[in-house]
Amino acid sequence: MMTANLEIRLFGGLELHVDGAALTAFISTKAPALIAYLAVSRRPASRDLLAALFWGEMGDADAKNNLRQTLTSLRKALAPFLEITRDTVALRTDAPAASDIAAFESALRASRRTDGAERITHLQAAVDAYRGDFLEGFLVRDAPEFEEWLLAQRTRYRELALQAFHQLTEDCLAQADYQAAIDAATRLLALDPWREEGHRQLMLGLARTGQYSAAMTQYQRCRALMQEVFAVEPAEETTALYTRIRSAQAGPRHNLPAALTGFVGRTAEIETIRRRLLMPSCRLLTIVGAGGSGKTRLALEVAASLVPVFLNGVWFVSLAAVNPAEPEALVASLATALQMPVAVGNLRHQVIEFLRPREVLLVLDNLEHLLDDIGWFGELLAAAPDVKLLATSRERLNLQAEQVTQLGGLPVPAHDDPAPENYAAVELFVRRGRRVQPDFVLTPHNRAAAVRICSLVGGLPLGIELAAAWVNQFSCQEIADAIAGNLDFLTTTQRDVSPRQRSLRAAFDHSWRLLHPVEQAAFAQLAIFPGSFTRQAAAEIAGVRAPTLAGLVDKSLVRRGEHERYDLHEVMRHFAAEQLRVLPNATEVQKRHALHYLQFLHTQTSRLRSREQIAALTEIAVEIDNVRSAWTEATAQQDAASLYAAAGGLYHFFVLRSWLVEGLELFRLARQALEANVAPADGQRLALAELCTREAKFLFLLSRFDEAEDLLQCALRNLDETTAPENVATARHYLGQVYVSRGDYAAAAALLSSSLELRRAAGDRWGEAVTLLELGALDYYRGDLAGSHARCLAGLALAEQVGDPETIAHLLTALGLITRELGDYAAARHYAERGLRVYEALDSVYGRIQGLLTLGGLAVAQGDSLGAEPAFARALALSQSIGFRSGEADSHYRLGQTATALGQADAAASHLRQAVRIAAAAQETPVLLDALCATARLLALQASPDVAPLIGWLLARPDVGEQRRSELAALPASSEANKTMNLTLHDVADLAINLLDCLSI
């Protein structure tokens, strides 16, 4: 098996290495030369060609004889790498061989497909491979045809190397990697001292690293060489560069104001702006952002880093105080900042002529109020090819040469982020807080409030700095509360702060005054959207057409995001809402917003119960802020018709997302609003019944069964089976679920069977599938596994016809439980894993809990308690995160079960105590019975002397399945059990908790 490696080096000489060892014992120099030829040609060479190439001076027979001897010599040293036939010779393509020319050419090919930093990497690899001329110093005697071939290849590779060095130098200069550019240009000139453009590149690299004397010396060296060899002066371009470098030594290089405070964050923005300004194609770049977003500080930070780059410096022009009504005020400010001599005449022309020969970066700060005076910038850029403009503005300049960087707030952490100090917004708040209170630090007590402050101002640096100035007067919580109550709290009285920067309101008022009245009305009406919105919604609800919306985006008052959606910065929305409140049509805009999004919810209801479920969930999630606002408005207006139409869609969304607590609150408030109407009409009664029904289901999912039953009974009193059969079926279904959880199986069966009949009569396949699932669960709890299996299979078939992923997942999970109890573990795993995959796709926390509990239970049934434990622990954490008490009790029960199996008695007692307590409080009878059986097993195994009454009570329960009954009967203490029903369910729960407490002691 071939393991050796061949390395062929042809630049700077000829070297052959096998596994790092040099090969030198060749019959003649023609042997390695032949290898070199094959490495370059990379194809089989005929014996006739090789004989003529190396022994062309000999007769045919002698030439071929010498070739045979040479091949014999090579075969001894390099047999694994050669493929020699009667007619041809080649290097094997499947052999582990590498050559520097292959690496060189490969790197050059890769460089042609890339640009920027990636191209530099490839070009650097190419020039690194080029260690000297091709076969430099290598001689082959009596082979004129080979010598001719060698010279041609040497010339070709040398030219390729020169081109690579030139391009590498250019790219390094463009990327501001000046030392790398100097190194590349130096190597280029070592290869070709007469390459004048290489001298210019080296001069530029030296100048941009502050080595002006070295740059001018390089020019003199170039000039002497041109005169000595060609008897000419350097090109005009070279002399012009020399003159520019010489002039750059005189006078100041910038007028940038010194920073009074440290700069925080914006690392990515600085790098992006720097990179773009260094590109030859970028002549004008505008940093666009709302007032207070830190445009000026960012521009100054970038400009300071570029001072060495521009030969004639970087010049800052502050335009905030310039009066647009004064003629030529902008041009005059430019001339003043440039410290240029001014004569009588056309000042604009003088500025252009002054800048024409110069390489400068002009930083034009606060241009938004001077946009009518910037049309001549195009003329300036055309006349002065080495001038670049970096502008800051609250809106785009809308010039042909303009490139834009949009600036928003600093990154703000989530309210529960464990390390908020790693975010720029919080870091800025802390740093500015220390300016007024030197010992200010983040603590566990103020951390959340500091994050809230940054969030309330949307990460705007101005808002953060204004807030931080108060930390020596108020606590962070007090500052946050004050901002939430009134943004005018954020004001400073510092005398050296620009009036436009003394408060967020001042920053907004300046932007507001620049708007046309039509834009002012449009911006105010867009405040009706609490979240993002589409262009269509802006038009239909706020009456804002596309051109006006685009103008507001350009003015940094509206943000355009992904997927053609728009939104307002939180601070901008606050001020816009103030303006909306004084508009005469504000109420009408609010009404249109509510109707629009509640109708949107209504159209999603059927999709949420079909194959389009995931798409509908995604669409509602995008609009959820608008949906919440619309629901709240309809609640406030007691709009029964709109609430009724939207209730189904809102309910399904919140359940599928497992947002149970919020869903309960929204439906509770809506129900209470309609209940406040003392004389409701029929439509209102129907809406009220629907709200009661949906609110009850949230209560049921949160294990608040008594409250759920009361609401469902109320709903059924207000419903008529003949006029609202679907509503009646839903209410009876939910009430049946309540009774199942309480253990009242007879009442549950009657309600669920009635619901099934109504749904079948209505042809509601989705409703039929859902009710079959619940009846299957009822059979499961009663111990009728065969009946449960049949119902769930029938329900699954219906759900798959309808295409509702959630119902399919519920039925798959149920079938996983049933087949596990039937002993078909392969089928159980198949069903459970399929169900969990659907839950994951739906991003359903509730579903994940069910899937994890099912798969963990399967592991326990197969004897892998250790493997089941992580699934149960994850289910517990998820249940606690959404307030799902039933899942929490079930998870504790399973963890207690696994801890018992693993011999961890204390952990088992702790989990089972929690399971019994939670299940009893929630009236979750099935889970409570499971936990009590597990408790009896643990106590019996630990030889608890008082466990017999508990075992006896469980054996007397008809709803304890046969398998569980057999397990209880096999326990050591079962012989002493007194089968009595004198104790209530809660009495037994208390007994179990006391016994577990004694066990822990």
Tab-separated table of N, CA and C in Angstrom, residues 10-110:
chain	number	residue	atom	x	y	z
A	10	LEU	N	10.192	23.432	-7.912
A	10	LEU	CA	10.764	23.879	-9.179
A	10	LEU	C	11.057	25.374	-9.196
A	11	PHE	N	10.590	26.119	-8.183
A	11	PHE	CA	10.901	27.544	-8.099
A	11	PHE	C	12.163	27.732	-7.271
A	12	GLY	N	13.128	28.488	-7.830
A	12	GLY	CA	14.385	28.731	-7.130
A	12	GLY	C	15.371	27.586	-7.254
A	13	GLY	N	15.155	26.658	-8.161
A	13	GLY	CA	16.013	25.506	-8.358
A	13	GLY	C	15.180	24.279	-8.648
A	14	LEU	N	15.739	23.095	-8.442
A	14	LEU	CA	15.000	21.853	-8.622
A	14	LEU	C	15.340	20.931	-7.465
A	15	GLU	N	14.320	20.585	-6.691
A	15	GLU	CA	14.484	19.679	-5.554
A	15	GLU	C	13.373	18.656	-5.565
A	16	LEU	N	13.757	17.401	-5.316
A	16	LEU	CA	12.785	16.323	-5.177
A	16	LEU	C	12.953	15.708	-3.785
A	17	HIS	N	11.821	15.543	-3.080
A	17	HIS	CA	11.862	14.971	-1.738
A	17	HIS	C	10.820	13.866	-1.639
A	18	VAL	N	11.217	12.753	-1.032
A	18	VAL	CA	10.280	11.687	-0.708
A	18	VAL	C	10.241	11.554	0.803
A	19	ASP	N	9.067	11.803	1.353
A	19	ASP	CA	8.885	11.805	2.805
A	19	ASP	C	9.918	12.689	3.500
A	20	GLY	N	10.185	13.855	2.889
A	20	GLY	CA	11.074	14.836	3.483
A	20	GLY	C	12.540	14.628	3.180
A	21	ALA	N	12.911	13.479	2.622
A	21	ALA	CA	14.318	13.198	2.321
A	21	ALA	C	14.617	13.588	0.879
A	22	ALA	N	15.700	14.375	0.692
A	22	ALA	CA	16.060	14.835	-0.649
A	22	ALA	C	16.601	13.681	-1.486
A	23	LEU	N	16.208	13.675	-2.767
A	23	LEU	CA	16.739	12.703	-3.732
A	23	LEU	C	17.813	13.385	-4.553
A	24	THR	N	19.030	12.797	-4.570
A	24	THR	CA	20.155	13.418	-5.291
A	24	THR	C	20.884	12.450	-6.206
A	25	ALA	N	20.784	11.155	-5.949
A	25	ALA	CA	21.583	10.169	-6.699
A	25	ALA	C	20.890	9.803	-7.999
A	26	PHE	N	20.963	10.718	-8.985
A	26	PHE	CA	20.380	10.446	-10.291
A	26	PHE	C	21.484	10.146	-11.291
A	27	ILE	N	21.157	9.421	-12.343
A	27	ILE	CA	22.133	9.039	-13.364
A	27	ILE	C	22.690	10.264	-14.079
A	28	SER	N	21.868	11.331	-14.197
A	28	SER	CA	22.293	12.616	-14.764
A	28	SER	C	21.241	13.654	-14.396
A	29	THR	N	21.532	14.929	-14.688
A	29	THR	CA	20.573	16.000	-14.397
A	29	THR	C	19.330	15.890	-15.261
A	30	LYS	N	19.425	15.094	-16.349
A	30	LYS	CA	18.252	14.950	-17.206
A	30	LYS	C	17.141	14.143	-16.521
A	31	ALA	N	17.494	13.329	-15.546
A	31	ALA	CA	16.478	12.538	-14.838
A	31	ALA	C	15.537	13.441	-14.034
A	32	PRO	N	16.035	14.302	-13.128
A	32	PRO	CA	15.110	15.208	-12.428
A	32	PRO	C	14.466	16.221	-13.378
A	33	ALA	N	15.189	16.600	-14.446
A	33	ALA	CA	14.605	17.524	-15.426
A	33	ALA	C	13.391	16.895	-16.083
A	34	LEU	N	13.455	15.588	-16.337
A	34	LEU	CA	12.314	14.886	-16.921
A	34	LEU	C	11.119	14.927	-15.965
A	35	ILE	N	11.387	14.754	-14.679
A	35	ILE	CA	10.308	14.846	-13.683
A	35	ILE	C	9.708	16.249	-13.689
A	36	ALA	N	10.579	17.280	-13.801
A	36	ALA	CA	10.100	18.653	-13.851
A	36	ALA	C	9.188	18.861	-15.055
A	37	TYR	N	9.595	18.324	-16.196
A	37	TYR	CA	8.779	18.472	-17.405
A	37	TYR	C	7.396	17.820	-17.207
A	38	LEU	N	7.393	16.627	-16.655
A	38	LEU	CA	6.117	15.933	-16.431
A	38	LEU	C	5.238	16.680	-15.428
A	39	ALA	N	5.871	17.290	-14.398
A	39	ALA	CA	5.110	18.026	-13.382
A	39	ALA	C	4.457	19.264	-13.987
A	40	VAL	N	5.141	19.918	-14.927
A	40	VAL	CA	4.585	21.116	-15.545
A	40	VAL	C	3.511	20.764	-16.558
A	41	SER	N	3.787	19.747	-17.400
A	41	SER	CA	2.835	19.400	-18.469
A	41	SER	C	1.583	18.717	-17.918
A	42	ARG	N	1.728	17.944	-16.837
A	42	ARG	CA	0.612	17.271	-16.166
A	42	ARG	C	-0.195	16.379	-17.104
A	43	ARG	N	0.487	15.743	-18.040
A	43	ARG	CA	-0.160	14.777	-18.925
A	43	ARG	C	0.901	13.798	-19.400
A	44	PRO	N	0.486	12.643	-19.844
A	44	PRO	CA	1.479	11.668	-20.339
A	44	PRO	C	2.275	12.237	-21.501
A	45	ALA	N	3.570	11.972	-21.480
A	45	ALA	CA	4.461	12.397	-22.576
A	45	ALA	C	4.937	11.160	-23.315
A	46	SER	N	4.948	11.226	-24.639
A	46	SER	CA	5.389	10.069	-25.420
A	46	SER	C	6.889	9.895	-25.271
A	47	ARG	N	7.350	8.667	-25.422
A	47	ARG	CA	8.790	8.382	-25.345
A	47	ARG	C	9.538	9.123	-26.454
A	48	ASP	N	8.917	9.234	-27.647
A	48	ASP	CA	9.584	9.933	-28.750
A	48	ASP	C	9.815	11.394	-28.406
A	49	LEU	N	8.786	12.022	-27.785
A	49	LEU	CA	8.924	13.433	-27.428
A	49	LEU	C	10.024	13.624	-26.391
A	50	LEU	N	10.051	12.773	-25.375
A	50	LEU	CA	11.065	12.904	-24.324
A	50	LEU	C	12.462	12.660	-24.874
A	51	ALA	N	12.606	11.679	-25.773
A	51	ALA	CA	13.920	11.409	-26.365
A	51	ALA	C	14.400	12.611	-27.159
A	52	ALA	N	13.500	13.234	-27.925
A	52	ALA	CA	13.882	14.398	-28.714
A	52	ALA	C	14.172	15.603	-27.829
A	53	LEU	N	13.412	15.750	-26.729
A	53	LEU	CA	13.563	16.896	-25.851
A	53	LEU	C	14.910	16.890	-25.135
A	54	PHE	N	15.372	15.704	-24.710
A	54	PHE	CA	16.589	15.627	-23.905
A	54	PHE	C	17.810	15.116	-24.678
A	55	TRP	N	17.609	14.354	-25.735
A	55	TRP	CA	18.747	13.800	-26.478
A	55	TRP	C	18.561	14.036	-27.981
A	56	GLY	N	18.073	15.177	-28.304
A	56	GLY	CA	17.801	15.491	-29.712
A	56	GLY	C	19.046	15.566	-30.571
A	57	GLU	N	20.217	15.749	-29.972
A	57	GLU	CA	21.473	15.818	-30.725
A	57	GLU	C	21.951	14.439	-31.146
A	58	MET	N	21.382	13.391	-30.575
A	58	MET	CA	21.818	12.019	-30.874
A	58	MET	C	20.934	11.400	-31.938
A	59	GLY	N	21.377	10.276	-32.389
A	59	GLY	CA	20.554	9.485	-33.291
A	59	GLY	C	19.364	8.907	-32.545
A	60	ASP	N	18.383	8.467	-33.298
A	60	ASP	CA	17.151	7.982	-32.694
A	60	ASP	C	17.398	6.816	-31.751
A	61	ALA	N	18.206	5.874	-32.155
A	61	ALA	CA	18.447	4.683	-31.336
A	61	ALA	C	19.162	5.050	-30.043
A	62	ASP	N	20.222	5.895	-30.171
A	62	ASP	CA	20.955	6.296	-28.965
A	62	ASP	C	20.076	7.110	-28.020
A	63	ALA	N	19.244	7.995	-28.578
A	63	ALA	CA	18.370	8.818	-27.740
A	63	ALA	C	17.411	7.941	-26.943
A	64	LYS	N	16.801	6.944	-27.621
A	64	LYS	CA	15.856	6.081	-26.921
A	64	LYS	C	16.547	5.205	-25.898
A	65	ASN	N	17.779	4.796	-26.192
A	65	ASN	CA	18.537	3.991	-25.237
A	65	ASN	C	18.827	4.809	-23.979
A	66	ASN	N	19.224	6.074	-24.136
A	66	ASN	CA	19.482	6.936	-22.983
A	66	ASN	C	18.196	7.170	-22.179
A	67	LEU	N	17.080	7.295	-22.906
A	67	LEU	CA	15.808	7.472	-22.210
A	67	LEU	C	15.494	6.242	-21.368
A	68	ARG	N	15.725	5.043	-21.943
A	68	ARG	CA	15.439	3.824	-21.172
A	68	ARG	C	16.283	3.765	-19.908
A	69	GLN	N	17.561	4.103	-20.024
A	69	GLN	CA	18.434	4.076	-18.849
A	69	GLN	C	17.964	5.080	-17.783
A	70	THR	N	17.569	6.255	-18.270
A	70	THR	CA	17.104	7.277	-17.325
A	70	THR	C	15.825	6.816	-16.626
A	71	LEU	N	14.885	6.219	-17.384
A	71	LEU	CA	13.646	5.737	-16.784
A	71	LEU	C	13.909	4.616	-15.792
A	72	THR	N	14.903	3.760	-16.112
A	72	THR	CA	15.260	2.701	-15.167
A	72	THR	C	15.760	3.299	-13.858
A	73	SER	N	16.583	4.337	-13.969
A	73	SER	CA	17.086	5.024	-12.781
A	73	SER	C	15.943	5.651	-11.983
A	74	LEU	N	15.012	6.294	-12.694
A	74	LEU	CA	13.891	6.950	-12.014
A	74	LEU	C	12.952	5.943	-11.384
A	75	ARG	N	12.801	4.781	-12.076
A	75	ARG	CA	11.898	3.770	-11.542
A	75	ARG	C	12.397	3.264	-10.186
A	76	LYS	N	13.685	3.164	-10.027
A	76	LYS	CA	14.235	2.701	-8.755
A	76	LYS	C	13.926	3.687	-7.621
A	77	ALA	N	13.985	4.982	-7.949
A	77	ALA	CA	13.801	5.991	-6.897
A	77	ALA	C	12.342	6.407	-6.720
A	78	LEU	N	11.573	6.373	-7.827
A	78	LEU	CA	10.233	6.971	-7.787
A	78	LEU	C	9.161	6.066	-8.379
A	79	ALA	N	9.364	4.763	-8.304
A	79	ALA	CA	8.413	3.838	-8.926
A	79	ALA	C	6.964	4.070	-8.501
A	80	PRO	N	6.663	4.321	-7.218
A	80	PRO	CA	5.249	4.492	-6.828
A	80	PRO	C	4.566	5.708	-7.456
A	81	PHE	N	5.399	6.615	-7.991
A	81	PHE	CA	4.838	7.878	-8.485
A	81	PHE	C	4.815	7.966	-10.008
A	82	LEU	N	5.371	6.975	-10.675
A	82	LEU	CA	5.474	7.020	-12.135
A	82	LEU	C	4.570	5.981	-12.774
A	83	GLU	N	4.065	6.332	-13.918
A	83	GLU	CA	3.290	5.401	-14.726
A	83	GLU	C	3.993	5.310	-16.086
A	84	ILE	N	4.754	4.222	-16.280
A	84	ILE	CA	5.586	4.062	-17.480
A	84	ILE	C	5.025	2.917	-18.317
A	85	THR	N	4.706	3.235	-19.561
A	85	THR	CA	4.222	2.211	-20.490
A	85	THR	C	5.193	2.100	-21.662
A	86	ARG	N	4.866	1.256	-22.634
A	86	ARG	CA	5.736	1.087	-23.814
A	86	ARG	C	5.827	2.380	-24.615
A	87	ASP	N	4.754	3.214	-24.518
A	87	ASP	CA	4.710	4.404	-25.369
A	87	ASP	C	4.803	5.727	-24.625
A	88	THR	N	4.381	5.761	-23.346
A	88	THR	CA	4.294	7.045	-22.643
A	88	THR	C	4.888	6.971	-21.241
A	89	VAL	N	5.134	8.162	-20.705
A	89	VAL	CA	5.611	8.312	-19.333
A	89	VAL	C	4.789	9.443	-18.692
A	90	ALA	N	4.358	9.225	-17.447
A	90	ALA	CA	3.573	10.257	-16.757
A	90	ALA	C	3.740	10.109	-15.255
A	91	LEU	N	3.474	11.203	-14.560
A	91	LEU	CA	3.343	11.128	-13.104
A	91	LEU	C	1.948	10.616	-12.787
A	92	ARG	N	1.858	9.660	-11.895
A	92	ARG	CA	0.552	9.098	-11.557
A	92	ARG	C	-0.318	10.154	-10.885
A	93	THR	N	-1.542	10.267	-11.346
A	93	THR	CA	-2.461	11.269	-10.782
A	93	THR	C	-3.015	10.847	-9.428
A	94	ASP	N	-2.966	9.517	-9.122
A	94	ASP	CA	-3.494	9.048	-7.841
A	94	ASP	C	-2.421	8.913	-6.779
A	95	ALA	N	-1.193	9.344	-7.109
A	95	ALA	CA	-0.096	9.230	-6.147
A	95	ALA	C	-0.065	10.464	-5.255
A	96	PRO	N	0.351	10.310	-3.988
A	96	PRO	CA	0.442	11.454	-3.068
A	96	PRO	C	1.646	12.337	-3.392
A	97	ALA	N	1.510	13.172	-4.411
A	97	ALA	CA	2.591	14.044	-4.850
A	97	ALA	C	2.104	15.485	-4.852
A	98	ALA	N	3.011	16.414	-4.548
A	98	ALA	CA	2.683	17.840	-4.544
A	98	ALA	C	3.838	18.607	-5.153
A	99	SER	N	3.487	19.712	-5.845
A	99	SER	CA	4.534	20.538	-6.436
A	99	SER	C	4.251	21.994	-6.160
A	100	ASP	N	5.321	22.799	-6.085
A	100	ASP	CA	5.128	24.220	-5.813
A	100	ASP	C	4.472	24.932	-6.992
A	101	ILE	N	4.709	24.465	-8.221
A	101	ILE	CA	4.060	25.130	-9.352
A	101	ILE	C	2.561	24.855	-9.352
A	102	ALA	N	2.163	23.638	-8.914
A	102	ALA	CA	0.730	23.338	-8.834
A	102	ALA	C	0.069	24.213	-7.776
A	103	ALA	N	0.744	24.377	-6.625
A	103	ALA	CA	0.209	25.236	-5.571
A	103	ALA	C	0.132	26.683	-6.046
A	104	PHE	N	1.156	27.135	-6.766
A	104	PHE	CA	1.202	28.495	-7.297
A	104	PHE	C	0.034	28.751	-8.246
A	105	GLU	N	-0.138	27.848	-9.217
A	105	GLU	CA	-1.199	28.039	-10.206
A	105	GLU	C	-2.582	27.895	-9.586
A	106	SER	N	-2.730	26.986	-8.641
A	106	SER	CA	-4.025	26.814	-7.964
A	106	SER	C	-4.402	28.070	-7.192
A	107	ALA	N	-3.439	28.662	-6.489
A	107	ALA	CA	-3.709	29.880	-5.728
A	107	ALA	C	-4.068	31.036	-6.659
A	108	LEU	N	-3.404	31.123	-7.810
A	108	LEU	CA	-3.723	32.185	-8.767
A	108	LEU	C	-5.131	32.010	-9.318
A	109	ARG	N	-5.508	30.767	-9.635
A	109	ARG	CA	-6.868	30.525	-10.135
A	109	ARG	C	-7.915	30.917	-9.084
A	110	ALA	N	-7.649	30.565	-7.836
A	110	ALA	CA	-8.585	30.907	-6.768
A	110	ALA	C	-8.690	32.418	-6.589
